[in-house]
PDB file of C-alpha atoms and ligand atoms in Angstrom:
ATOM      1  CA  MET Y   1      16.457  -3.298   9.774  1.00 96.00           C
ATOM      2  CA  LYS Y   2      12.888  -4.437  10.293  1.00 97.00           C
ATOM      3  CA  ILE Y   3      10.203  -3.822   7.797  1.00 98.00           C
ATOM      4  CA  LEU Y   4       6.336  -3.822   8.236  1.00 98.00           C
ATOM      5  CA  LEU Y   5       4.656  -4.865   4.607  1.00 98.00           C
ATOM      6  CA  THR Y   6       1.114  -5.096   4.156  1.00 98.00           C
ATOM      7  CA  GLY Y   7      -1.473  -5.739   1.655  1.00 98.00           C
ATOM      8  CA  PHE Y   8      -5.325  -5.841   1.376  1.00 98.00           C
ATOM      9  CA  GLU Y   9      -7.878  -8.574   1.137  1.00 98.00           C
ATOM     10  CA  PRO Y  10      -9.624  -8.852  -2.040  1.00 98.00           C
ATOM     11  CA  PHE Y  11     -12.425  -6.661  -2.516  1.00 97.00           C
ATOM     12  CA  GLY Y  12     -15.100  -5.211  -5.057  1.00 95.00           C
ATOM     13  CA  GLY Y  13     -15.844  -8.399  -6.626  1.00 94.00           C
ATOM     14  CA  GLU Y  14     -12.368  -9.556  -7.299  1.00 96.00           C
ATOM     15  CA  PRO Y  15     -11.239 -13.178  -6.451  1.00 96.00           C
ATOM     16  CA  VAL Y  16      -7.867 -11.855  -5.502  1.00 98.00           C
ATOM     17  CA  ASN Y  17      -5.887  -8.703  -4.684  1.00 98.00           C
ATOM     18  CA  PRO Y  18      -2.033  -8.418  -5.986  1.00 98.00           C
ATOM     19  CA  SER Y  19      -1.144  -6.895  -3.034  1.00 98.00           C
ATOM     20  CA  GLN Y  20      -2.322  -9.943  -0.717  1.00 98.00           C
ATOM     21  CA  VAL Y  21      -0.299 -12.402  -3.132  1.00 98.00           C
ATOM     22  CA  VAL Y  22       2.791 -10.260  -3.299  1.00 98.00           C
ATOM     23  CA  VAL Y  23       2.764  -9.717   0.548  1.00 98.00           C
ATOM     24  CA  GLN Y  24       2.345 -13.486   1.032  1.00 98.00           C
ATOM     25  CA  ALA Y  25       4.930 -14.398  -1.201  1.00 98.00           C
ATOM     26  CA  ILE Y  26       7.838 -11.875   0.067  1.00 98.00           C
ATOM     27  CA  GLY Y  27       6.793 -13.389   3.688  1.00 96.00           C
ATOM     28  CA  HIS Y  28       8.496 -16.835   2.924  1.00 95.00           C
ATOM     29  CA  MET Y  29      11.942 -14.982   1.149  1.00 96.00           C
ATOM     30  CA  MET Y  30      15.103 -14.329   3.242  1.00 94.00           C
ATOM     31  CA  PHE Y  31      16.367 -10.930   3.192  1.00 95.00           C
ATOM     32  CA  GLU Y  32      20.057 -10.304   4.142  1.00 92.00           C
ATOM     33  CA  ASN Y  33      20.008  -7.282   6.843  1.00 91.00           C
ATOM     34  CA  VAL Y  34      16.176  -6.976   6.790  1.00 97.00           C
ATOM     35  CA  ASN Y  35      13.513  -8.596   8.741  1.00 97.00           C
ATOM     36  CA  VAL Y  36      10.189  -8.290   6.836  1.00 97.00           C
ATOM     37  CA  MET Y  37       7.186  -8.636   8.711  1.00 97.00           C
ATOM     38  CA  THR Y  38       3.755  -8.840   6.918  1.00 98.00           C
ATOM     39  CA  ALA Y  39      -0.097  -8.220   7.736  1.00 97.00           C
ATOM     40  CA  ILE Y  40      -2.680  -8.703   5.415  1.00 98.00           C
ATOM     41  CA  LEU Y  41      -5.487  -5.757   6.290  1.00 98.00           C
ATOM     42  CA  PRO Y  42      -9.248  -5.923   5.970  1.00 98.00           C
ATOM     43  CA  VAL Y  43     -10.774  -3.813   3.218  1.00 98.00           C
ATOM     44  CA  SER Y  44     -12.953  -2.263   6.182  1.00 98.00           C
ATOM     45  CA  ARG Y  45     -12.560   1.489   7.130  1.00 96.00           C
ATOM     46  CA  PHE Y  46     -12.022   1.086  11.037  1.00 97.00           C
ATOM     47  CA  GLU Y  47     -10.798  -2.462  11.324  1.00 98.00           C
ATOM     48  CA  ALA Y  48      -7.900  -1.724   8.823  1.00 98.00           C
ATOM     49  CA  THR Y  49      -6.339   1.145  10.560  1.00 97.00           C
ATOM     50  CA  GLN Y  50      -6.731  -0.746  13.981  1.00 97.00           C
ATOM     51  CA  ALA Y  51      -5.020  -3.796  12.651  1.00 97.00           C
ATOM     52  CA  LEU Y  52      -2.004  -1.167  11.063  1.00 96.00           C
ATOM     53  CA  SER Y  53      -1.994   0.379  14.414  1.00 95.00           C
ATOM     54  CA  VAL Y  54      -1.662  -2.923  16.530  1.00 97.00           C
ATOM     55  CA  ALA Y  55       0.851  -4.323  13.928  1.00 97.00           C
ATOM     56  CA  ILE Y  56       2.824  -1.035  14.267  1.00 97.00           C
ATOM     57  CA  ALA Y  57       2.932  -1.264  17.805  1.00 96.00           C
ATOM     58  CA  GLN Y  58       3.698  -4.849  17.766  1.00 96.00           C
ATOM     59  CA  PHE Y  59       6.788  -4.702  15.358  1.00 96.00           C
ATOM     60  CA  GLU Y  60       8.485  -1.540  16.136  1.00 97.00           C
ATOM     61  CA  PRO Y  61       9.405  -1.401  12.556  1.00 98.00           C
ATOM     62  CA  ASP Y  62      11.942   1.237  10.937  1.00 98.00           C
ATOM     63  CA  ALA Y  63       9.847   1.267   7.653  1.00 98.00           C
ATOM     64  CA  VAL Y  64       6.205   0.680   6.798  1.00 98.00           C
ATOM     65  CA  MET Y  65       5.662  -0.117   3.163  1.00 98.00           C
ATOM     66  CA  MET Y  66       1.860  -0.923   2.478  1.00 98.00           C
ATOM     67  CA  LEU Y  67       0.566  -2.182  -1.108  1.00 98.00           C
ATOM     68  CA  GLY Y  68      -2.698  -2.057  -2.687  1.00 98.00           C
ATOM     69  CA  GLU Y  69      -4.433  -3.044  -5.913  1.00 98.00           C
ATOM     70  CA  ALA Y  70      -5.270  -0.395  -8.059  1.00 97.00           C
ATOM     71  CA  GLY Y  71      -6.474  -1.992 -10.834  1.00 94.00           C
ATOM     72  CA  THR Y  72      -6.777   0.693 -13.719  1.00 89.00           C
ATOM     73  CA  ARG Y  73      -2.942   1.179 -13.334  1.00 95.00           C
ATOM     74  CA  ALA Y  74      -0.423  -0.350 -15.747  1.00 96.00           C
ATOM     75  CA  ARG Y  75       2.530   0.465 -13.884  1.00 98.00           C
ATOM     76  CA  VAL Y  76       3.775   0.010 -10.386  1.00 98.00           C
ATOM     77  CA  SER Y  77       2.738   3.005  -8.681  1.00 98.00           C
ATOM     78  CA  PRO Y  78       4.756   4.487  -5.354  1.00 98.00           C
ATOM     79  CA  GLU Y  79       2.376   6.980  -4.128  1.00 98.00           C
ATOM     80  CA  ARG Y  80       3.459  10.761  -3.400  1.00 98.00           C
ATOM     81  CA  VAL Y  81       0.874  11.977  -1.029  1.00 98.00           C
ATOM     82  CA  ALA Y  82      -1.889  11.038   1.476  1.00 98.00           C
ATOM     83  CA  ILE Y  83      -4.750  13.304   1.842  1.00 98.00           C
ATOM     84  CA  ASN Y  84      -7.033  13.868   4.819  1.00 98.00           C
ATOM     85  CA  VAL Y  85     -10.245  12.572   2.965  1.00 98.00           C
ATOM     86  CA  ASP Y  86     -12.915   9.322   3.156  1.00 98.00           C
ATOM     87  CA  ASP Y  87     -14.607   9.399  -0.128  1.00 98.00           C
ATOM     88  CA  PHE Y  88     -15.470   6.080  -0.986  1.00 98.00           C
ATOM     89  CA  ARG Y  89     -16.678   5.181  -4.418  1.00 96.00           C
ATOM     90  CA  ILE Y  90     -18.098   1.674  -3.279  1.00 97.00           C
ATOM     91  CA  PRO Y  91     -18.669   0.758   0.007  1.00 97.00           C
ATOM     92  CA  ASP Y  92     -15.887  -1.509   1.868  1.00 97.00           C
ATOM     93  CA  ASN Y  93     -15.963  -4.771   2.701  1.00 96.00           C
ATOM     94  CA  GLY Y  94     -17.727  -4.060   5.584  1.00 95.00           C
ATOM     95  CA  GLY Y  95     -20.498  -1.483   4.128  1.00 96.00           C
ATOM     96  CA  HIS Y  96     -19.300   1.370   4.964  1.00 96.00           C
ATOM     97  CA  GLN Y  97     -19.472   4.282   2.487  1.00 97.00           C
ATOM     98  CA  PRO Y  98     -18.355   7.631   3.706  1.00 98.00           C
ATOM     99  CA  GLN Y  99     -18.601  10.684   1.288  1.00 98.00           C
ATOM    100  CA  ASN Y 100     -16.259  13.563   2.068  1.00 98.00           C
ATOM    101  CA  GLU Y 101     -15.080  13.084   5.545  1.00 98.00           C
ATOM    102  CA  PRO Y 102     -11.974  13.538   7.222  1.00 98.00           C
ATOM    103  CA  ILE Y 103      -9.855  10.567   8.117  1.00 98.00           C
ATOM    104  CA  VAL Y 104      -8.453  12.688  11.045  1.00 98.00           C
ATOM    105  CA  PRO Y 105     -10.674  15.789  11.967  1.00 97.00           C
ATOM    106  CA  ASP Y 106      -8.353  18.541  12.437  1.00 95.00           C
ATOM    107  CA  GLY Y 107      -5.580  16.768  10.893  1.00 98.00           C
ATOM    108  CA  PRO Y 108      -2.976  18.254   8.307  1.00 98.00           C
ATOM    109  CA  ALA Y 109      -4.710  18.054   4.607  1.00 98.00           C
ATOM    110  CA  ALA Y 110      -1.765  15.669   3.536  1.00 98.00           C
ATOM    111  CA  TYR Y 111       1.466  13.935   4.460  1.00 98.00           C
ATOM    112  CA  PHE Y 112       4.136  13.141   1.655  1.00 98.00           C
ATOM    113  CA  SER Y 113       5.501   9.668   1.723  1.00 98.00           C
ATOM    114  CA  THR Y 114       8.809   9.265   3.459  1.00 98.00           C
ATOM    115  CA  LEU Y 115       9.680   6.130   1.535  1.00 98.00           C
ATOM    116  CA  PRO Y 116      12.668   7.048  -1.500  1.00 98.00           C
ATOM    117  CA  ILE Y 117       9.866   6.891  -4.049  1.00 98.00           C
ATOM    118  CA  GLN Y 118      12.140   8.442  -6.985  1.00 98.00           C
ATOM    119  CA  LYS Y 119      14.613   5.823  -6.482  1.00 98.00           C
ATOM    120  CA  LEU Y 120      12.117   2.918  -6.170  1.00 98.00           C
ATOM    121  CA  VAL Y 121      11.129   4.190  -9.734  1.00 98.00           C
ATOM    122  CA  ALA Y 122      14.508   4.016 -10.925  1.00 98.00           C
ATOM    123  CA  ARG Y 123      15.416   0.918  -9.660  1.00 98.00           C
ATOM    124  CA  LEU Y 124      12.196  -0.947 -11.088  1.00 98.00           C
ATOM    125  CA  THR Y 125      12.603   1.014 -14.484  1.00 98.00           C
ATOM    126  CA  ALA Y 126      16.018  -0.514 -14.606  1.00 98.00           C
ATOM    127  CA  ALA Y 127      15.020  -3.992 -13.802  1.00 98.00           C
ATOM    128  CA  ASP Y 128      12.604  -3.692 -16.817  1.00 98.00           C
ATOM    129  CA  ILE Y 129       9.567  -3.366 -14.776  1.00 98.00           C
ATOM    130  CA  PRO Y 130       6.891  -0.623 -15.446  1.00 98.00           C
ATOM    131  CA  ALA Y 131       6.791   1.787 -13.036  1.00 98.00           C
ATOM    132  CA  ALA Y 132       5.720   5.627 -12.237  1.00 98.00           C
ATOM    133  CA  ILE Y 133       5.112   7.806  -8.941  1.00 98.00           C
ATOM    134  CA  SER Y 134       1.478   8.832  -8.466  1.00 98.00           C
ATOM    135  CA  ASN Y 135       0.113  11.473  -7.271  1.00 98.00           C
ATOM    136  CA  SER Y 136      -3.003  10.445  -5.898  1.00 98.00           C
ATOM    137  CA  ALA Y 137      -3.865   7.640  -3.703  1.00 98.00           C
ATOM    138  CA  GLY Y 138      -7.501   7.861  -4.293  1.00 98.00           C
ATOM    139  CA  THR Y 139     -10.081   8.189  -1.522  1.00 98.00           C
ATOM    140  CA  TYR Y 140     -10.467   4.655  -0.568  1.00 98.00           C
ATOM    141  CA  LEU Y 141      -8.880   2.465   1.715  1.00 98.00           C
ATOM    142  CA  CYS Y 142      -5.329   2.558   0.369  1.00 98.00           C
ATOM    143  CA  ASN Y 143      -5.312   6.477   0.963  1.00 98.00           C
ATOM    144  CA  ARG Y 144      -7.046   5.960   4.300  1.00 98.00           C
ATOM    145  CA  VAL Y 145      -4.536   3.648   5.445  1.00 98.00           C
ATOM    146  CA  PHE Y 146      -1.549   5.640   4.150  1.00 98.00           C
ATOM    147  CA  TYR Y 147      -2.929   8.831   5.600  1.00 98.00           C
ATOM    148  CA  TRP Y 148      -3.211   7.100   8.949  1.00 98.00           C
ATOM    149  CA  VAL Y 149      -0.035   5.609   9.300  1.00 98.00           C
ATOM    150  CA  MET Y 150       1.743   8.901   8.622  1.00 98.00           C
ATOM    151  CA  HIS Y 151      -0.541  10.713  10.844  1.00 98.00           C
ATOM    152  CA  LEU Y 152       0.859   8.241  13.837  1.00 97.00           C
ATOM    153  CA  ILE Y 153       4.107   8.669  12.912  1.00 98.00           C
ATOM    154  CA  HIS Y 154       4.042  12.326  13.180  1.00 98.00           C
ATOM    155  CA  SER Y 155       1.854  12.624  15.975  1.00 97.00           C
ATOM    156  CA  GLN Y 156       3.589  10.253  17.987  1.00 96.00           C
ATOM    157  CA  ASN Y 157       7.158  11.703  16.459  1.00 97.00           C
ATOM    158  CA  LEU Y 158       8.054   7.911  15.747  1.00 97.00           C
ATOM    159  CA  PRO Y 159      11.235   7.086  13.671  1.00 97.00           C
ATOM    160  CA  ILE Y 160       9.715   5.464  11.129  1.00 98.00           C
ATOM    161  CA  ARG Y 161       9.463   5.950   7.584  1.00 98.00           C
ATOM    162  CA  ALA Y 162       6.896   5.002   5.530  1.00 98.00           C
ATOM    163  CA  GLY Y 163       4.654   5.002   2.204  1.00 98.00           C
ATOM    164  CA  PHE Y 164       2.186   3.349   0.246  1.00 98.00           C
ATOM    165  CA  ILE Y 165       2.503   1.596  -3.372  1.00 98.00           C
ATOM    166  CA  HIS Y 166      -0.193   0.538  -5.695  1.00 98.00           C
ATOM    167  CA  LEU Y 167      -0.170  -2.416  -7.837  1.00 98.00           C
ATOM    168  CA  PRO Y 168      -1.784  -3.301 -11.067  1.00 98.00           C
ATOM    169  CA  TYR Y 169      -4.151  -6.113 -11.607  1.00 98.00           C
ATOM    170  CA  LEU Y 170      -2.371  -9.875 -11.830  1.00 98.00           C
ATOM    171  CA  HIS Y 171      -3.171 -11.126 -15.372  1.00 97.00           C
ATOM    172  CA  GLU Y 172      -5.706 -13.574 -14.226  1.00 96.00           C
ATOM    173  CA  GLN Y 173      -7.679 -10.541 -13.081  1.00 97.00           C
ATOM    174  CA  SER Y 174      -7.542  -9.098 -16.534  1.00 96.00           C
ATOM    175  CA  LEU Y 175      -8.106 -11.464 -18.508  1.00 94.00           C
ATOM    176  CA  ASN Y 176     -12.196 -11.403 -18.352  1.00 93.00           C
ATOM    177  CA  LYS Y 177     -11.903  -7.703 -18.782  1.00 95.00           C
ATOM    178  CA  ARG Y 178     -11.246  -5.802 -22.249  1.00 93.00           C
ATOM    179  CA  ASP Y 179      -7.877  -3.272 -22.763  1.00 92.00           C
ATOM    180  CA  CYS Y 180      -7.185  -3.814 -19.062  1.00 95.00           C
ATOM    181  CA  PRO Y 181      -3.594  -3.570 -18.376  1.00 97.00           C
ATOM    182  CA  SER Y 182      -2.013  -5.963 -15.626  1.00 98.00           C
ATOM    183  CA  LEU Y 183       1.376  -7.269 -14.588  1.00 98.00           C
ATOM    184  CA  ALA Y 184       2.566 -10.673 -14.156  1.00 98.00           C
ATOM    185  CA  ARG Y 185       2.485 -12.208 -10.310  1.00 98.00           C
ATOM    186  CA  ALA Y 186       6.473 -12.980 -10.480  1.00 98.00           C
ATOM    187  CA  THR Y 187       7.090  -9.476 -11.780  1.00 98.00           C
ATOM    188  CA  GLN Y 188       4.918  -7.761  -9.231  1.00 98.00           C
ATOM    189  CA  ILE Y 189       6.876 -10.071  -6.537  1.00 98.00           C
ATOM    190  CA  GLU Y 190      10.183  -9.077  -8.065  1.00 98.00           C
ATOM    191  CA  ALA Y 191       8.835  -5.189  -8.070  1.00 98.00           C
ATOM    192  CA  ILE Y 192       8.261  -5.348  -4.188  1.00 98.00           C
ATOM    193  CA  ARG Y 193      11.632  -7.319  -3.291  1.00 98.00           C
ATOM    194  CA  LEU Y 194      13.466  -4.596  -5.303  1.00 98.00           C
ATOM    195  CA  SER Y 195      11.528  -1.875  -3.355  1.00 98.00           C
ATOM    196  CA  ILE Y 196      12.571  -3.688  -0.122  1.00 98.00           C
ATOM    197  CA  LEU Y 197      15.989  -3.946  -0.907  1.00 97.00           C
ATOM    198  CA  ALA Y 198      16.083  -0.299  -2.005  1.00 97.00           C
ATOM    199  CA  CYS Y 199      14.791   0.937   1.111  1.00 97.00           C
ATOM    200  CA  ALA Y 200      17.023  -0.980   3.420  1.00 95.00           C
ATOM    201  CA  GLU Y 201      20.204   0.859   1.544  1.00 92.00           C
TER     202      GLU Y 201
HETATM  203  N1  PCA L   1      -6.903  -1.090  -3.326  1.00 81.60           N
HETATM  204  C1  PCA L   1      -7.968   0.052  -2.599  1.00 81.60           C
HETATM  205  C2  PCA L   1      -7.931  -0.614  -0.999  1.00 81.60           C
HETATM  206  C3  PCA L   1      -7.677  -2.037  -0.974  1.00 81.60           C
HETATM  207  C4  PCA L   1      -6.703  -2.004  -2.408  1.00 81.60           C
HETATM  208  O1  PCA L   1      -6.247  -3.123  -2.392  1.00 81.60           O
HETATM  209  C5  PCA L   1      -7.460   1.513  -2.651  1.00 81.60           C
HETATM  210  O2  PCA L   1      -7.129   1.734  -3.813  1.00 81.60           O
HETATM  211  O3  PCA L   1      -8.081   1.822  -1.934  1.00 81.60           O
END
């Protein structure tokens, strides 16, 4: 089985992005029966979706697991749904800040994740890793790439399962913030290793 695993570069003034750290660590691991390909996406509206389209065309994966940072979350959060709206709270790294614009004009309002999100939460929880399904991926880059990939799969009828998982801050990011949740680097890496194994079953 081939899985494309993606993360994002840092944004919003943060020195690192947990999704980039996790993707790079997983990229060095060996999996039995799973061929993991990785890509780090720019936090820039059109470049991010372009990079994803290229990676999917190149790798022809069986599954796409996209990761991103959600700094306010305390848990690893498989997302349930992607919605057809770009409404950026802050400009992306390319300076774009669309307000209330469709990602795909005339596209459907939303797509559900086709990753086994209940199973992922159960596996992580069983491994003592805080996890919960999230019902909103926001309206920034993460929701955008999630929607974009689901639309590509549906419109081209591709045999690919796909979804998005948000990660909390790493401890190093929360140290200078008051009462800010975070998870250890090793815990986040293990969460995604277990998620890949669960998806490959
Ligand atoms: N998180 C942002 C975009 C990049 C990232 O890692 C988001 O949640 O949309």
